[in-house]
Short mmCIF file of C-alpha atoms in Angstrom, two decimals:
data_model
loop_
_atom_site.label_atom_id
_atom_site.label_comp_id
_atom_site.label_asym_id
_atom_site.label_seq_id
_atom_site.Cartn_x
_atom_site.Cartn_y
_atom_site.Cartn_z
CA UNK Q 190 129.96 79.99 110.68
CA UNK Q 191 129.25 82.05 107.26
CA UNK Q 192 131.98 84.27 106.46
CA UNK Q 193 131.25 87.90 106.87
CA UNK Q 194 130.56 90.00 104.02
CA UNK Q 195 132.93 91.10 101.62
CA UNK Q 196 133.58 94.65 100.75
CA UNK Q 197 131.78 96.40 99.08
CA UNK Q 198 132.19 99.77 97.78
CA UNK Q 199 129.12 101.25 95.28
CA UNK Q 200 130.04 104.35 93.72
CA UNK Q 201 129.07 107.41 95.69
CA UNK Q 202 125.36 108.81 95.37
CA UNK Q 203 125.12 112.18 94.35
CA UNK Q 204 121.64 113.72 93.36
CA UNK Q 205 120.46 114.59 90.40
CA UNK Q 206 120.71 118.31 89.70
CA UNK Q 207 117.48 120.53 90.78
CA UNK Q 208 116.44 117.18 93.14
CA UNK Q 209 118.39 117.32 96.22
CA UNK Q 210 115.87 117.38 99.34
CA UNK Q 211 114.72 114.53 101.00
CA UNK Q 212 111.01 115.47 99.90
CA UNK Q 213 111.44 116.15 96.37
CA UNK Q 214 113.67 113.00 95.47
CA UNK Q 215 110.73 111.37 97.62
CA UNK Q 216 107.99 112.93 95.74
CA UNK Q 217 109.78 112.93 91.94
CA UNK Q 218 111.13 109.43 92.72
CA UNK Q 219 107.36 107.93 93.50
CA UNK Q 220 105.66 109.82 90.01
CA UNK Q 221 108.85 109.98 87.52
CA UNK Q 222 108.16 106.67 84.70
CA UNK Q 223 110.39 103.14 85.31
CA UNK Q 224 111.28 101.35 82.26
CA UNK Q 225 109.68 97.73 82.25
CA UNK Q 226 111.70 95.04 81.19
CA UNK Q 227 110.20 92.51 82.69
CA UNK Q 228 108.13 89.75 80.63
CA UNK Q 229 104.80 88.37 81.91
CA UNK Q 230 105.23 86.77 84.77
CA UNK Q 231 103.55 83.35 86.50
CA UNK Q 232 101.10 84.32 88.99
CA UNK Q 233 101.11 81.79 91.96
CA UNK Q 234 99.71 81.80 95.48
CA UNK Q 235 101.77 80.15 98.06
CA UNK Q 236 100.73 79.14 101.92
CA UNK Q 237 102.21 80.87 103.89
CA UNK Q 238 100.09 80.48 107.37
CA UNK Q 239 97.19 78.52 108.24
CA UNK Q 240 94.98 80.90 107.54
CA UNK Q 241 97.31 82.84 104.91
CA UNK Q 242 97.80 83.11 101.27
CA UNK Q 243 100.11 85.74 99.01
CA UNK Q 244 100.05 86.44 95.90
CA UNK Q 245 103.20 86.56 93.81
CA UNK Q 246 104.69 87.27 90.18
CA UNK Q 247 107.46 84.68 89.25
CA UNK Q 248 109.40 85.80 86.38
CA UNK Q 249 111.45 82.66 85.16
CA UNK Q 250 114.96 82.22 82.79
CA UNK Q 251 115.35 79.04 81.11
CA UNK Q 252 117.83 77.99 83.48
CA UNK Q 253 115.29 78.72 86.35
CA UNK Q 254 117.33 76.42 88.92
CA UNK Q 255 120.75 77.93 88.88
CA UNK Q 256 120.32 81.08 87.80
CA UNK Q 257 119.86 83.86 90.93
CA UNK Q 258 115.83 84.24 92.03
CA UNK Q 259 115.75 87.95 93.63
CA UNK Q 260 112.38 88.20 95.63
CA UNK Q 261 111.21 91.71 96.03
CA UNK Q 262 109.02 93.27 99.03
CA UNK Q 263 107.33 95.87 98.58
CA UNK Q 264 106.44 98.61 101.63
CA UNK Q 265 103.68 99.94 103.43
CA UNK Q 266 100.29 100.22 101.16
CA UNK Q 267 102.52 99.29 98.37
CA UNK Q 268 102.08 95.87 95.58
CA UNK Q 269 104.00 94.38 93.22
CA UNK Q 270 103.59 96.72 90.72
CA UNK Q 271 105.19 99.86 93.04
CA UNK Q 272 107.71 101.76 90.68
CA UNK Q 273 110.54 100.87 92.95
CA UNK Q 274 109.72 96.76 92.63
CA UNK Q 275 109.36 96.97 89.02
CA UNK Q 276 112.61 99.21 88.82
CA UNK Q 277 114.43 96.89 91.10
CA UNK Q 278 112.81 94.10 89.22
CA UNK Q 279 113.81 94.73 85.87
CA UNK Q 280 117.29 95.52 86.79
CA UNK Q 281 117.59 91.96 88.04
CA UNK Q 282 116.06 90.64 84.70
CA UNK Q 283 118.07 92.38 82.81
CA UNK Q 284 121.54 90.92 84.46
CA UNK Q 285 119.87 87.30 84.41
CA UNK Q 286 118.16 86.84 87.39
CA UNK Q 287 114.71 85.36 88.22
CA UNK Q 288 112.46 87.52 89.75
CA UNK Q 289 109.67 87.55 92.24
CA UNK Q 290 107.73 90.19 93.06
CA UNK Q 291 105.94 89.09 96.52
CA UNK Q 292 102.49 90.65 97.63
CA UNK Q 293 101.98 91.17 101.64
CA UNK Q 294 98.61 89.63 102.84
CA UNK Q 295 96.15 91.88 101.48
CA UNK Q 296 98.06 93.83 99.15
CA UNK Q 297 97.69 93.96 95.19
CA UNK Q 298 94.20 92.98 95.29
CA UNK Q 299 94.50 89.62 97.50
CA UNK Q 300 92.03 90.87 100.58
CA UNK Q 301 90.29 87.35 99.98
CA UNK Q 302 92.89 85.51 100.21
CA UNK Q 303 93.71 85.43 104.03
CA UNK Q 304 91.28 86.46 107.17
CA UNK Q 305 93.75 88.27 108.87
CA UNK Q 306 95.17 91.50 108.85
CA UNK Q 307 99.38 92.33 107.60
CA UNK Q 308 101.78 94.29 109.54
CA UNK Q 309 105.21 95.24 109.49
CA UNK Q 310 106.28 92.25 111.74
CA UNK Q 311 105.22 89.38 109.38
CA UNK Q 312 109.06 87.93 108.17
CA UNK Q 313 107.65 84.75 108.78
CA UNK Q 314 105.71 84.97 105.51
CA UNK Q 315 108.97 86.08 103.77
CA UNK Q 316 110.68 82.58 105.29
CA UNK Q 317 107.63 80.93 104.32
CA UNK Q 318 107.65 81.98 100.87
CA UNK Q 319 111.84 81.56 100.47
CA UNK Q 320 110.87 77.46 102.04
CA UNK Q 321 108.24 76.95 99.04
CA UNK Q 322 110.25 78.18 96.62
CA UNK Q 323 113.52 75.84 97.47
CA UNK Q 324 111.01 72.85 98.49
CA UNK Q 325 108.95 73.20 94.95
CA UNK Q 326 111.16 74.86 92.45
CA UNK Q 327 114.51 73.77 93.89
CA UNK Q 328 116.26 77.02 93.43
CA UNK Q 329 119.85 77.00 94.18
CA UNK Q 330 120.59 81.06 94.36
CA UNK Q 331 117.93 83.43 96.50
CA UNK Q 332 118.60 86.96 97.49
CA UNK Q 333 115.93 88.85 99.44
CA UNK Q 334 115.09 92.64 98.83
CA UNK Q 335 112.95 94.68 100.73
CA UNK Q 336 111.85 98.65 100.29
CA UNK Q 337 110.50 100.53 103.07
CA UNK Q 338 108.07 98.08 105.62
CA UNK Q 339 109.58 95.34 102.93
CA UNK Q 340 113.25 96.16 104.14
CA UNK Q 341 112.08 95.40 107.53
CA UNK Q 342 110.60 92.15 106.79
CA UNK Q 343 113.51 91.15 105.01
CA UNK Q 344 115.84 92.15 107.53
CA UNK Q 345 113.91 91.01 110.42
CA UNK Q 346 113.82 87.57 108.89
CA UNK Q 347 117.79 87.36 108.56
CA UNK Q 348 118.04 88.71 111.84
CA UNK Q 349 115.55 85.84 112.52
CA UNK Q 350 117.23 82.34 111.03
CA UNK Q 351 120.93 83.82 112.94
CA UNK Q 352 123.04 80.80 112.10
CA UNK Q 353 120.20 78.53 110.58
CA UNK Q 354 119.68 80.07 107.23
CA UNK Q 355 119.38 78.11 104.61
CA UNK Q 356 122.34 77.97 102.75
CA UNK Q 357 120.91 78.84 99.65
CA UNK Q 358 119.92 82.52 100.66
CA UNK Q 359 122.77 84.34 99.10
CA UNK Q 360 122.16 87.90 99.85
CA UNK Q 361 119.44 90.28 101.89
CA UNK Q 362 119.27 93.98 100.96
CA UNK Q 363 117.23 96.36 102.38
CA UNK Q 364 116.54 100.20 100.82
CA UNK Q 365 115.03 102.89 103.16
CA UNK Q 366 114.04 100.01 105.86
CA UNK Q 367 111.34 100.71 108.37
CA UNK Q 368 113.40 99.06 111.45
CA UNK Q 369 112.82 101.26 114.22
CA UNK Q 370 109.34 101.52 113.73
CA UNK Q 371 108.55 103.42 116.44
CA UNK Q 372 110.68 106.56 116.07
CA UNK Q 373 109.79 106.50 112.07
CA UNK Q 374 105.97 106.46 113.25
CA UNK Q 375 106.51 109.41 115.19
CA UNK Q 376 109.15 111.02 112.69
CA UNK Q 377 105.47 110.15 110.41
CA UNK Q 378 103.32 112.68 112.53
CA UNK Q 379 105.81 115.23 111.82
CA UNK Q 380 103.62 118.49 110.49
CA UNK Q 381 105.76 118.65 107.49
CA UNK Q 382 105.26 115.01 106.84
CA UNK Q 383 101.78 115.07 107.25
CA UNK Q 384 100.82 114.25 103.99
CA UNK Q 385 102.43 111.20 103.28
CA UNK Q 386 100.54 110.07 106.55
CA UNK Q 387 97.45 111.28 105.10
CA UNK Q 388 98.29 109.15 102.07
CA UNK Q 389 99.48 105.78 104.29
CA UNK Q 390 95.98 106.48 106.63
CA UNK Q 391 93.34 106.64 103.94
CA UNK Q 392 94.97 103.71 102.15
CA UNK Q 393 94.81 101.70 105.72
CA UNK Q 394 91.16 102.40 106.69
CA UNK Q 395 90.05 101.50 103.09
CA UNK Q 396 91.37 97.97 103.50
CA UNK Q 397 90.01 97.65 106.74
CA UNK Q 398 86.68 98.59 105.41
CA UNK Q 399 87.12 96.22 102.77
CA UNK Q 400 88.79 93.39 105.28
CA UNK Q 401 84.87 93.93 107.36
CA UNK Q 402 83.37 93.67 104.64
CA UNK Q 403 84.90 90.54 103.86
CA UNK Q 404 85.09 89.07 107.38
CA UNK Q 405 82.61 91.12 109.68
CA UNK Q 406 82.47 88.61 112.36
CA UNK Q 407 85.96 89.02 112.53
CA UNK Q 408 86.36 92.65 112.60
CA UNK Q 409 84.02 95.20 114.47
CA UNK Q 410 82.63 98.28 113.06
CA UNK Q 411 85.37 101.20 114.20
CA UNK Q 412 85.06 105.26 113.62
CA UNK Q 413 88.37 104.94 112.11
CA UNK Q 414 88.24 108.79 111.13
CA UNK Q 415 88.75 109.59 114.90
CA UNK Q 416 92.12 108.03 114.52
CA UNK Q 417 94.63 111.09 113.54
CA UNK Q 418 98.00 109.08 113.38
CA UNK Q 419 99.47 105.85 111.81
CA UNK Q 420 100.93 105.25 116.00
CA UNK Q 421 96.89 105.40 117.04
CA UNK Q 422 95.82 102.97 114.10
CA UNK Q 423 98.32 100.80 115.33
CA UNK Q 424 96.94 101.50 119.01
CA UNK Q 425 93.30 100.46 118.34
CA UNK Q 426 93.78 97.92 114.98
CA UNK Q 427 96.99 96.51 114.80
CA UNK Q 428 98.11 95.40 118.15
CA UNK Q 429 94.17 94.49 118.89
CA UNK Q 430 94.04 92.22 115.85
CA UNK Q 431 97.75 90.63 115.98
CA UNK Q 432 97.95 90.40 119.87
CA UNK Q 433 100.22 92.75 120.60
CA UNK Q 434 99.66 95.10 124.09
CA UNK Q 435 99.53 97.89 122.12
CA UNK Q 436 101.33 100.07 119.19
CA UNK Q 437 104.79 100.81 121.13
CA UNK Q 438 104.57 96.95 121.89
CA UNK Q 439 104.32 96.12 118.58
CA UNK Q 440 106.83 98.24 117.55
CA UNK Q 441 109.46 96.80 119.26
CA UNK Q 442 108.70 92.72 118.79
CA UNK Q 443 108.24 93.81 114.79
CA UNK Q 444 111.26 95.95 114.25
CA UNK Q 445 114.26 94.55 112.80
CA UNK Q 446 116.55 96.66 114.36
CA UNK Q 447 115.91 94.08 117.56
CA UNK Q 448 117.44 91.28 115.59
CA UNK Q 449 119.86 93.15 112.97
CA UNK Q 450 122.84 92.08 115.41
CA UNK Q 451 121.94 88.18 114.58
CA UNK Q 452 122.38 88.89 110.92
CA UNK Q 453 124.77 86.56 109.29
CA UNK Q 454 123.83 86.31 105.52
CA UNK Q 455 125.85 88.95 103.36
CA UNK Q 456 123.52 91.88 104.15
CA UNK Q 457 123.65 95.46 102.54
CA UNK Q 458 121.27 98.24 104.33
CA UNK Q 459 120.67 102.35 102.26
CA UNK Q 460 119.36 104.76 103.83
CA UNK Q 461 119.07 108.31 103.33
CA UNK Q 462 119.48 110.90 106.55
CA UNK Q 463 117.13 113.09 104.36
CA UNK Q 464 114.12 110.42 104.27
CA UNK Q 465 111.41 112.42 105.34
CA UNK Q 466 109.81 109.96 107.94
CA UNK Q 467 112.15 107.01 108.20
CA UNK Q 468 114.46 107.16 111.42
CA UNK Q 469 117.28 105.22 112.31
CA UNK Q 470 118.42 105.48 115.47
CA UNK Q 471 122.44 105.92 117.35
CA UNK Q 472 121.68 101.83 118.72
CA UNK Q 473 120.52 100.47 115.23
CA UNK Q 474 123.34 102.20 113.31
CA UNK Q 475 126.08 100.96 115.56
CA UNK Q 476 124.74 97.45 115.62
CA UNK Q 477 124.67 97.87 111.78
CA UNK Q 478 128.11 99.39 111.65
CA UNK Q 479 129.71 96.15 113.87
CA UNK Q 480 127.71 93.26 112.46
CA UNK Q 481 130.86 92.42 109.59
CA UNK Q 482 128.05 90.96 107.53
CA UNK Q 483 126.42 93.76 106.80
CA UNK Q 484 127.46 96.62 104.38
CA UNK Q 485 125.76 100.09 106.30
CA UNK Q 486 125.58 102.84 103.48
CA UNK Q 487 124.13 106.11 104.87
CA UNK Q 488 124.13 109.04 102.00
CA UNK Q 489 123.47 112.18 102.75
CA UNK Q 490 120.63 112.45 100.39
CA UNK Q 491 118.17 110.25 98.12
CA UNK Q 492 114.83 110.63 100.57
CA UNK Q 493 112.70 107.59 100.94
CA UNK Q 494 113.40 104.69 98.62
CA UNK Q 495 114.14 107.40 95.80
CA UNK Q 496 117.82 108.21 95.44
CA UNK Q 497 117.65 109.94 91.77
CA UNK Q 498 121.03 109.96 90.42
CA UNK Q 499 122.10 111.55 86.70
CA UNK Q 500 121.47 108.83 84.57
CA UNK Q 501 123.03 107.67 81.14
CA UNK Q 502 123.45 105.26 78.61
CA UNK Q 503 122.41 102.16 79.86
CA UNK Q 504 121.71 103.34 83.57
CA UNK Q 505 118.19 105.62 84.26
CA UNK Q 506 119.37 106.92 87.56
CA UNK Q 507 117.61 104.84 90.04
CA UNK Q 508 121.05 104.21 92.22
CA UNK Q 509 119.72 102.08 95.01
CA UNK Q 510 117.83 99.84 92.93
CA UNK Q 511 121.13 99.57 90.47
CA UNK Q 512 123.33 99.08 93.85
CA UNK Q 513 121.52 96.57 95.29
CA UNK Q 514 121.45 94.58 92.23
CA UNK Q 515 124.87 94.96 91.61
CA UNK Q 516 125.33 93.80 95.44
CA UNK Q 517 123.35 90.60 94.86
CA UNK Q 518 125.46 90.20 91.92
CA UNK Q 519 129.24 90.51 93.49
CA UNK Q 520 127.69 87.54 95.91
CA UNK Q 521 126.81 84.77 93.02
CA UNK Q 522 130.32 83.75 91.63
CA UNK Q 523 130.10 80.93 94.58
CA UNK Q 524 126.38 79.47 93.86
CA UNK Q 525 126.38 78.86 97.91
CA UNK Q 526 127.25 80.78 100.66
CA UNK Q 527 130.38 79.93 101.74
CA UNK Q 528 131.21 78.51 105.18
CA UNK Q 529 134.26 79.41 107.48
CA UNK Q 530 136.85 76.38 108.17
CA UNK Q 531 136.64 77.58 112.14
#
């Protein structure tokens, strides 16, 4: 069995001065400028169902085989080029990592690309994606990081391979995960968090629009103004389109917090208990809390994959994305995962 994780012990978060609440690190953290650092980067597709294709940004060192590869999810609505991937992204450049900066079905542009529909549920494409890349590019080092909806993918897909990983998935880290879906959809609806579901809703009926236009004997014409809450789009789209009985169905079979328990690759999971809409709940924390391979950091601030720190020379504040690098980081001295002699 793989050992559990070791400690690991970040430096505390504190917030930057003047951005404390949940809703103005979420708010500053989305609009405030990320330094690039990364360099062009190969775009590739990569099959990841039958009918399935992403689209993904593959930033390679010279060494491209041994060095660490850190693949990067993005969340709901979100692409490649979300502030918190590139943020996350360059950090992981910068310390002499590959990166790869995944697309969900549909996102960044890549509607044509697959018939169906994504959801929060679809780690398979993350597995599918980490199999191509050992298979084709025989990487020896891959860490998987998710933000948001990503975080649950990732998570979901540890959770997932339990004690068949392969053994050269180093690390998973998750930042403001989505893994009790249901409570966070609701937590969504909230009145005072009614515009970020404003901003999540328009962004999902556009692409289904788009997806009908594409595909209209797939997908039927809907009044999808009628539909006041992400929990009724999932209703009456999601679940009808992915098989599931209905939203609070698909909530459950796509969260990770089902699955967290089976986790058994060095995992570290931030969340804020000032994120405006995501929820963990009392079962998902104490499965967190006793699975020894994962590191649970709950702060009492840093909103939704935000957590705006003071910054300084050499460090511009971001402290998730700079923690979970540093994470993947204290986990590479081995090249391999190490196994237990038991």
């Amino acid at each position: 069995m793989p050992l559990p994780a070791p400690r690991f012990a970040p430096a505390p978060f504190i917030p930057r001065r003047r951005l404390r609440g949940g809703h103005v690190q979420t708010i500053m953290g989305n609009f405030m400028r990320r330094e690039n650092l990364l360099p062009p980067g190969e775009l590739r597709r990569f099959r990841v169902a039958e009918n399935a294709e992403v689209a993904c940004s593959c930033h390679w060192k010279t060494h491209r085989t041994s060095a660490m590869t850190v693949v990067i999810v993005h969340g709901l609505e979100g692409s490649i080029d979300s502030n918190y991937v590139i943020g996350a992204a360059s950090k992981a450049w910068a310390r002499g990592m590959n990166v790869v900066r995944m697309n969900m079905r549909n996102c960044g542009g890549t509607e044509t690309l697959t018939s169906t529909l994504y959801h929060s549920g679809l780690s398979a494409d993350v597995a599918a994606l980490t199999r191509i890349l050992l298979q084709e590019d025989g990487l020896e080092k891959i860490a998987l990081v998710g933000f948001s909806m990503g975080g649950n993918l990732v998570l979901k897909c540890a959770g997932e391979y339990a004690d068949h990983a392969p053994p050269q998935i180093i690390a998973i880290a998750a930042v403001s995960a989505a893994m009790d879906l249901g409570p966070s959809a609701a937590a969504l609806h909230h009145p005072r968090n009614r515009l970020y579901e404003l901003k999540f809703m328009h962004g999902l009926r556009r692409r289904y629009n788009q997806k009908r236009a594409l595909f209209p004997d797939i997908y039927s014409k809907m009044r999808l103004r009628r539909f006041a809450s992400i929990w009724e789009f999932d209703e009456y789209v999601t679940a009808r389109y992915h098989g599931f009985a209905g939203a609070d169905d698909y909530y459950t079979r796509a969260s990770a917090a089902r699955v967290i328990a089976d986790i058994q690759i060095p995992t570290l999971i931030i969340h804020s208990l000032d994120d405006p809409f995501i929820r963990v709940t009392e079962a998902t924390r104490a499965k967190a809390l006793a699975n020894p391979h994962i590191t649970y950091l709950e702060t009492a601030h840093g909103g939704h994959c935000a957590f705006l720190a003071e910054d300084a020379i050499g460090y511009d504040g971001r402290w998730a994305e700079k923690t979970v690098i540093d994470f993947v980081e204290s986990l590479t001295r081995g090249g391999q995962r190490l196994a237990s002699s038991c």
